[in-house]
mmCIF file of C-alpha atoms (C1' of nucleotides) in Angstrom:
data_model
loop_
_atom_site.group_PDB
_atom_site.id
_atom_site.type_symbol
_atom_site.label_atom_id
_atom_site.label_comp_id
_atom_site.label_asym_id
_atom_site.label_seq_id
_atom_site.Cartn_x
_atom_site.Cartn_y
_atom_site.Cartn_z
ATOM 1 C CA UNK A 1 145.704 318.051 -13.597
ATOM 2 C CA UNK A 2 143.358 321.051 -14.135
ATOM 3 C CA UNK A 3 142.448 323.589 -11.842
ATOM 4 C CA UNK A 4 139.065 324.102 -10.884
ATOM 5 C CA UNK A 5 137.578 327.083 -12.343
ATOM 6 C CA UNK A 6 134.379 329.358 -11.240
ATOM 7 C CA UNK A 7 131.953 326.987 -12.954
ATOM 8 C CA UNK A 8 132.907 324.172 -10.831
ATOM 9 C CA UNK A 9 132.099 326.006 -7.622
ATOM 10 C CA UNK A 10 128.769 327.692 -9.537
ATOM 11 C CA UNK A 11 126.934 324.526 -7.777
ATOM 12 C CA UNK A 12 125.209 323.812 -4.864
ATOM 13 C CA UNK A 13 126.991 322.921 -1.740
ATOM 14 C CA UNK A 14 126.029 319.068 -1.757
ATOM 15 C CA UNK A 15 127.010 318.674 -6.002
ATOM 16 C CA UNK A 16 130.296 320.523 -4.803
ATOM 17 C CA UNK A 17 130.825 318.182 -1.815
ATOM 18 C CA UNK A 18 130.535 314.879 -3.410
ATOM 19 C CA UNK A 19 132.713 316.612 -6.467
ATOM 20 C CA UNK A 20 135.273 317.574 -3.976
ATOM 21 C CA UNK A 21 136.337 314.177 -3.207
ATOM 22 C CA UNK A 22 139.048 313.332 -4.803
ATOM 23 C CA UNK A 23 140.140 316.553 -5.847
ATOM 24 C CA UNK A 24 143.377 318.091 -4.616
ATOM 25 C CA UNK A 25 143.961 320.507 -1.923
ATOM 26 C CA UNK A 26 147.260 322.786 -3.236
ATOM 27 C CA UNK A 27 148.900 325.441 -1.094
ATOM 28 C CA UNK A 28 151.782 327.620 -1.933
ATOM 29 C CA UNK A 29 154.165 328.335 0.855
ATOM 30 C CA UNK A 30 155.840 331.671 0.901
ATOM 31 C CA UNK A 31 159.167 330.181 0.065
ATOM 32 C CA UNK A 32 157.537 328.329 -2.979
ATOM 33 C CA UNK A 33 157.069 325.204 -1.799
ATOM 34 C CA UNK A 34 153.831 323.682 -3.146
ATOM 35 C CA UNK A 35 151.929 320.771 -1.411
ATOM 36 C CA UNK A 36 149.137 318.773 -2.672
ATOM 37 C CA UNK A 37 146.451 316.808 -0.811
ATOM 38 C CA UNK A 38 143.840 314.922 -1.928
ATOM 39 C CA UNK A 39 141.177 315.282 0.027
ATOM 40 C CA UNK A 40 139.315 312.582 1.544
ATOM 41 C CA UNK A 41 136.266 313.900 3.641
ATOM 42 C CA UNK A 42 133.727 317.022 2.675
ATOM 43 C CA UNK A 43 130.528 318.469 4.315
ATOM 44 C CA UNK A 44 128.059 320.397 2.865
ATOM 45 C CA UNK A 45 126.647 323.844 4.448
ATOM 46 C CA UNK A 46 123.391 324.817 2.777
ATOM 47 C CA UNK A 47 122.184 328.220 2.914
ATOM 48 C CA UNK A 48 120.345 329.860 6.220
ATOM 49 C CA UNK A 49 117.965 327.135 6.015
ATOM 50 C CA UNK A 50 119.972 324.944 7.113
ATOM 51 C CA UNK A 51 120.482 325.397 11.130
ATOM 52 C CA UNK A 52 124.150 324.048 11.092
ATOM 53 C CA UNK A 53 125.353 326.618 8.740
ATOM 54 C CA UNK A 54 127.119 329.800 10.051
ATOM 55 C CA UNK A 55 124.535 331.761 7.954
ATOM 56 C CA UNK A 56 121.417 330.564 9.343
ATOM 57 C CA UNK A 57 120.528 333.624 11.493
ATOM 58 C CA UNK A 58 121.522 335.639 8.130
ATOM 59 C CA UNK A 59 124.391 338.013 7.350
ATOM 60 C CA UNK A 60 126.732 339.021 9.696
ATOM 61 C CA UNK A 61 131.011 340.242 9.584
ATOM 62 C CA UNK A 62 131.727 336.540 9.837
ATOM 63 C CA UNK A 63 129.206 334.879 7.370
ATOM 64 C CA UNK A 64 129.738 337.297 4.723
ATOM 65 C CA UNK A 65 132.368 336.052 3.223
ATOM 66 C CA UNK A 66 129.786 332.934 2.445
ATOM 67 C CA UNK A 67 127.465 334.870 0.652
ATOM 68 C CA UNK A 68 129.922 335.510 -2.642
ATOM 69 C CA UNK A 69 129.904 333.509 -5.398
ATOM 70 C CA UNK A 70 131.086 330.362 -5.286
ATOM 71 C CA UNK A 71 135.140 329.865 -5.595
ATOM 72 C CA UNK A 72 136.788 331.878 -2.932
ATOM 73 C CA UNK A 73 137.639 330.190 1.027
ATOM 74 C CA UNK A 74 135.948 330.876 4.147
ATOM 75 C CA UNK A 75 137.995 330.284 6.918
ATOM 76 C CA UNK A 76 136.924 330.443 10.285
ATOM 77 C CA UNK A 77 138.684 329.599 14.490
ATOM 78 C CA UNK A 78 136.751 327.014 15.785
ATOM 79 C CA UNK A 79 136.746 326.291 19.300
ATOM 80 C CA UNK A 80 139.600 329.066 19.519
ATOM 81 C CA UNK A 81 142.540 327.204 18.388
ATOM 82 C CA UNK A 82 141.446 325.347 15.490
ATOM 83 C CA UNK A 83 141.320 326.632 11.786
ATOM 84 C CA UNK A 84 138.497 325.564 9.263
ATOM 85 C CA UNK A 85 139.214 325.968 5.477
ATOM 86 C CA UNK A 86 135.589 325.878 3.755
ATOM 87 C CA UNK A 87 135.085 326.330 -0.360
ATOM 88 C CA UNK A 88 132.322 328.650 -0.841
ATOM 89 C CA UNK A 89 129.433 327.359 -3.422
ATOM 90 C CA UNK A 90 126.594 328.315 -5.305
ATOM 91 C CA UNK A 91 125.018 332.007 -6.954
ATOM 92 C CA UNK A 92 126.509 334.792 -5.308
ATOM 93 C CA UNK A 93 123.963 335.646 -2.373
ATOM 94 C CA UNK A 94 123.462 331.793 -1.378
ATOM 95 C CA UNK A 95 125.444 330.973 1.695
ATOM 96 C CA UNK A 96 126.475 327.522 0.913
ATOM 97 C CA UNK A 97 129.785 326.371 1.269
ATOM 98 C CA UNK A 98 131.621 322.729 1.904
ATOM 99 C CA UNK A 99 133.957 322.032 4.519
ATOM 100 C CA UNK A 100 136.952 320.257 3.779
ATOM 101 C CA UNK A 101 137.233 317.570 6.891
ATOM 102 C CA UNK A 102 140.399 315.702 5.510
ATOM 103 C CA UNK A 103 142.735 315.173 3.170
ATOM 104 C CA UNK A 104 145.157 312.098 2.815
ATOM 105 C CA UNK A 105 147.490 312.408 5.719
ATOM 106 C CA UNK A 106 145.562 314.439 7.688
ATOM 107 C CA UNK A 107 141.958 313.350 9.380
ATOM 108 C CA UNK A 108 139.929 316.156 10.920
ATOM 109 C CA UNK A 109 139.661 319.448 9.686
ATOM 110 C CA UNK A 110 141.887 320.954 12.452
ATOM 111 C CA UNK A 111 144.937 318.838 11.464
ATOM 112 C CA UNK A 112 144.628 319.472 7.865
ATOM 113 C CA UNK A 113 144.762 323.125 8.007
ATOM 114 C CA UNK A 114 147.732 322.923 10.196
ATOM 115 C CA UNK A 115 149.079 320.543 8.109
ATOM 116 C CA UNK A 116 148.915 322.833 4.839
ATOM 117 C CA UNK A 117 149.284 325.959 6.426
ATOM 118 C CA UNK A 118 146.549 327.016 6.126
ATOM 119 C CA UNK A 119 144.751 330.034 8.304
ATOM 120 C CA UNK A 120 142.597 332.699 8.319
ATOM 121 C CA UNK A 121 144.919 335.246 6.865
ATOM 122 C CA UNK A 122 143.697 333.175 3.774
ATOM 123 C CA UNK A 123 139.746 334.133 4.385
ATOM 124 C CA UNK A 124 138.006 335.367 1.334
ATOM 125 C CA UNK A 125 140.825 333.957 -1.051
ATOM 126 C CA UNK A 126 139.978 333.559 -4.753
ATOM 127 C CA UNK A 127 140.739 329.623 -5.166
ATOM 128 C CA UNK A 128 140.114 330.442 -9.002
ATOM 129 C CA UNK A 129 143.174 332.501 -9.340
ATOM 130 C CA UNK A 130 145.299 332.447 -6.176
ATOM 131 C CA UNK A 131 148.620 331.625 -6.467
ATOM 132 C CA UNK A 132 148.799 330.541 -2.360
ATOM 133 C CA UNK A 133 145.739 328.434 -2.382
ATOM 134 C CA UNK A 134 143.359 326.176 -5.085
ATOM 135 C CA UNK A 135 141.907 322.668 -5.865
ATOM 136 C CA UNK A 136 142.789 321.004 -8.505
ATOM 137 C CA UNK A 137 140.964 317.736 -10.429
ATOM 138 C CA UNK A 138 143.010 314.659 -12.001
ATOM 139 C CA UNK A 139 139.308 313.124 -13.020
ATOM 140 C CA UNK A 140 140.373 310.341 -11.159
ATOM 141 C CA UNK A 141 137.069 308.659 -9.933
ATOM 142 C CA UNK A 142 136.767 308.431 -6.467
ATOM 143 C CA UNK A 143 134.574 305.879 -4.745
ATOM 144 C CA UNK A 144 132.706 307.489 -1.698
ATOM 145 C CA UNK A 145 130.483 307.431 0.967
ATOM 146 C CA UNK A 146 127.863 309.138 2.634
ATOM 147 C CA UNK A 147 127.345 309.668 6.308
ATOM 148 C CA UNK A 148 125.474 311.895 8.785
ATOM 149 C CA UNK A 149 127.202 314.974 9.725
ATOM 150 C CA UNK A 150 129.852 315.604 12.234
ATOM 151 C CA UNK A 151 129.775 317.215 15.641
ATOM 152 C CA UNK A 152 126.250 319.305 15.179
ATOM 153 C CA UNK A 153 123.761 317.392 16.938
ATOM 154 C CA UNK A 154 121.613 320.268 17.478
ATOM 155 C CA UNK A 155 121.367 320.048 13.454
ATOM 156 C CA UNK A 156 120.624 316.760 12.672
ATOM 157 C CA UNK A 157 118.295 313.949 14.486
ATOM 158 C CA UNK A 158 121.216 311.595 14.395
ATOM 159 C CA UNK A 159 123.994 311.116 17.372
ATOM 160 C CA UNK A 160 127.072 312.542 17.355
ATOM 161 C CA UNK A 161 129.843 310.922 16.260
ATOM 162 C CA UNK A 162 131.204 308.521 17.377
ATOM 163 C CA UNK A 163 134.291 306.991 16.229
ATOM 164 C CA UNK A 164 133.614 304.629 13.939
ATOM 165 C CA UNK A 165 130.041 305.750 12.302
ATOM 166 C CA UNK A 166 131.537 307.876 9.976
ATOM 167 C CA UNK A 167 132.928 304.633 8.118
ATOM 168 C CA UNK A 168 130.145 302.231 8.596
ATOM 169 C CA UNK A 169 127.236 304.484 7.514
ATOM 170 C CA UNK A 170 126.379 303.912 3.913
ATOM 171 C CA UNK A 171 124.026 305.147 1.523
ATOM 172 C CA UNK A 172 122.647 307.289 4.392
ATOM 173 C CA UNK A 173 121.403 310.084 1.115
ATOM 174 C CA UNK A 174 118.009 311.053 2.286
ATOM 175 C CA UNK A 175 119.238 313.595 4.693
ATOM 176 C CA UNK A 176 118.205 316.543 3.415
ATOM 177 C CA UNK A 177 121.106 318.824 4.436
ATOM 178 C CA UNK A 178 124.753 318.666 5.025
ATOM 179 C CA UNK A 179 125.670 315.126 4.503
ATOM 180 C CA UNK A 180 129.413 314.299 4.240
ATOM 181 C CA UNK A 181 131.231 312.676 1.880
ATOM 182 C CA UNK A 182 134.123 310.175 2.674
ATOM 183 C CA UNK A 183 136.199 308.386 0.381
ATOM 184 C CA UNK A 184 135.692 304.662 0.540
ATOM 185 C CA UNK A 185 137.635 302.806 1.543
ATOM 186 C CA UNK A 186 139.662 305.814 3.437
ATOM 187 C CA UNK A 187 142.784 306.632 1.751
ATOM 188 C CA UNK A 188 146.074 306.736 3.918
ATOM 189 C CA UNK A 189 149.430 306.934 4.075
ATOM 190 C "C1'" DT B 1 131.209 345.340 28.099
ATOM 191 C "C1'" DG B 2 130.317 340.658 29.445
ATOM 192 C "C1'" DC B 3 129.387 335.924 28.720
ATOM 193 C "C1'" DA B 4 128.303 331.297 26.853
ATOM 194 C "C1'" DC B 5 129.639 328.255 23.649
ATOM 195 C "C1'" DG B 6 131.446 325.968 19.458
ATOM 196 C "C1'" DA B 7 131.688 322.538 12.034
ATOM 197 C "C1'" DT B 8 138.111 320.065 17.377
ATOM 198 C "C1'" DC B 9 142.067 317.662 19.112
ATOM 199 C "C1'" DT B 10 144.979 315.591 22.513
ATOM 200 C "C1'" DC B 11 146.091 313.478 26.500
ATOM 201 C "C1'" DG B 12 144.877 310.811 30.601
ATOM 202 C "C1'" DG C 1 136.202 312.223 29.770
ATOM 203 C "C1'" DA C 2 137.866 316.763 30.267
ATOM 204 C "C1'" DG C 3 140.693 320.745 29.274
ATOM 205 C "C1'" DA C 4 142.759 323.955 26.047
ATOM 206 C "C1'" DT C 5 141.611 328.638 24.232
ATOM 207 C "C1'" DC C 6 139.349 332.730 21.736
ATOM 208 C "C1'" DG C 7 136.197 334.856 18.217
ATOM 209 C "C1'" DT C 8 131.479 335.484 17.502
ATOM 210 C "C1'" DG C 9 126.905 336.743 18.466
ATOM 211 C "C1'" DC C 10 123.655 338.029 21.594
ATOM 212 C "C1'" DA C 11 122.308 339.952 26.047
ATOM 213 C "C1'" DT C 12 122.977 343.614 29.191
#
DNA sequence: TGCACGATCTCG
DNA sequence: GAGATCGTGCAT
């Protein structure tokens, strides 16, 4: 296992995504328990030019975590109940950042935050050297799949989800923005 | 200071 | 298919 470092996260939000599956989600609990994930599903956020991303209409209290160098979490309520851990990516003062949509065990970005406890007292946390939150790589090679993104159909000329696209979509690369990227076939317990 | 709405999930 | 539930960003 080694722990990804600054350079891994130096890359733009899409290279990071498609790294990302695979690698392992770790948390540290208070009491010292430490869970490990492996996550399953990523989406890439790229930069204000992308309409999806938090940063499109520029810098603001909420998207400025985004604009650091890449390495440290943004983590956001969505729909008011629902936590969302993103890795941010790329030179500091590109917003880009890749949210993590599942790991094994959990489906949805929601459930895997609550899973890992996971919230926004951890915003802005350096996943290089935190001892409560960081990925981790076993170089294990991970076959995956691209699909249009998730839940933004104001971004995208595709239709929303629906339940089963996300796993029948292949090859689906020449979107120029925020694909995701699922493990194939999906990894369960 | 108010209001519309969202990178979701669960239950019916 | 709709409700839960609240921070954010923009309008007033």
């Amino acid at each position: 296992m080694r722990r990804l470092t600054t350079k891994d996260y130096a890359v733009d939000a899409v290279t990071a995504a498609k790294a990302l599956v695979g690698a392992w989600l770790c948390r540290r609990l208070e009491d010292g328990t430490v869970m490990r994930r492996r996550i399953t599903e990523t989406e890439a956020y790229c930069g204000e030019e992308d309409t999806a991303c938090h940063a499109h209409k520029g810098r603001t209290a909420r998207t400025d975590v985004m604009y650091s160098p890449g390495g440290c979490a943004y983590i956001y309520l969505c729909y008011g109940m629902h936590e969302m851990l993103n890795v941010v990516t790329g030179p500091e003062g590109r917003p880009e950042a890749v949210l993590i949509r599942g790991v094994e065990g959990a489906e949805g970005p929601g459930r895997l935050t609550k899973l890992l406890k996971i919230d926004r007292s951890l915003n802005r946390e350096d996943l290089v050297r935190s001892n409560r939150l960081w990925l981790e790589s076993d170089g294990a090679r991970v076959k995956f799949t691209a699909a249009p993104r998730i839940g933004i159909a104001y971004a995208s000329n595709i239709p929303v989800r629906d339940k089963n696209v996300v796993w029948m979509c292949r090859s689906r690369c020449f979107f120029p923005f925020g694909l995701i990227w699922v493990c194939f076939p999906p990894m369960r317990f």
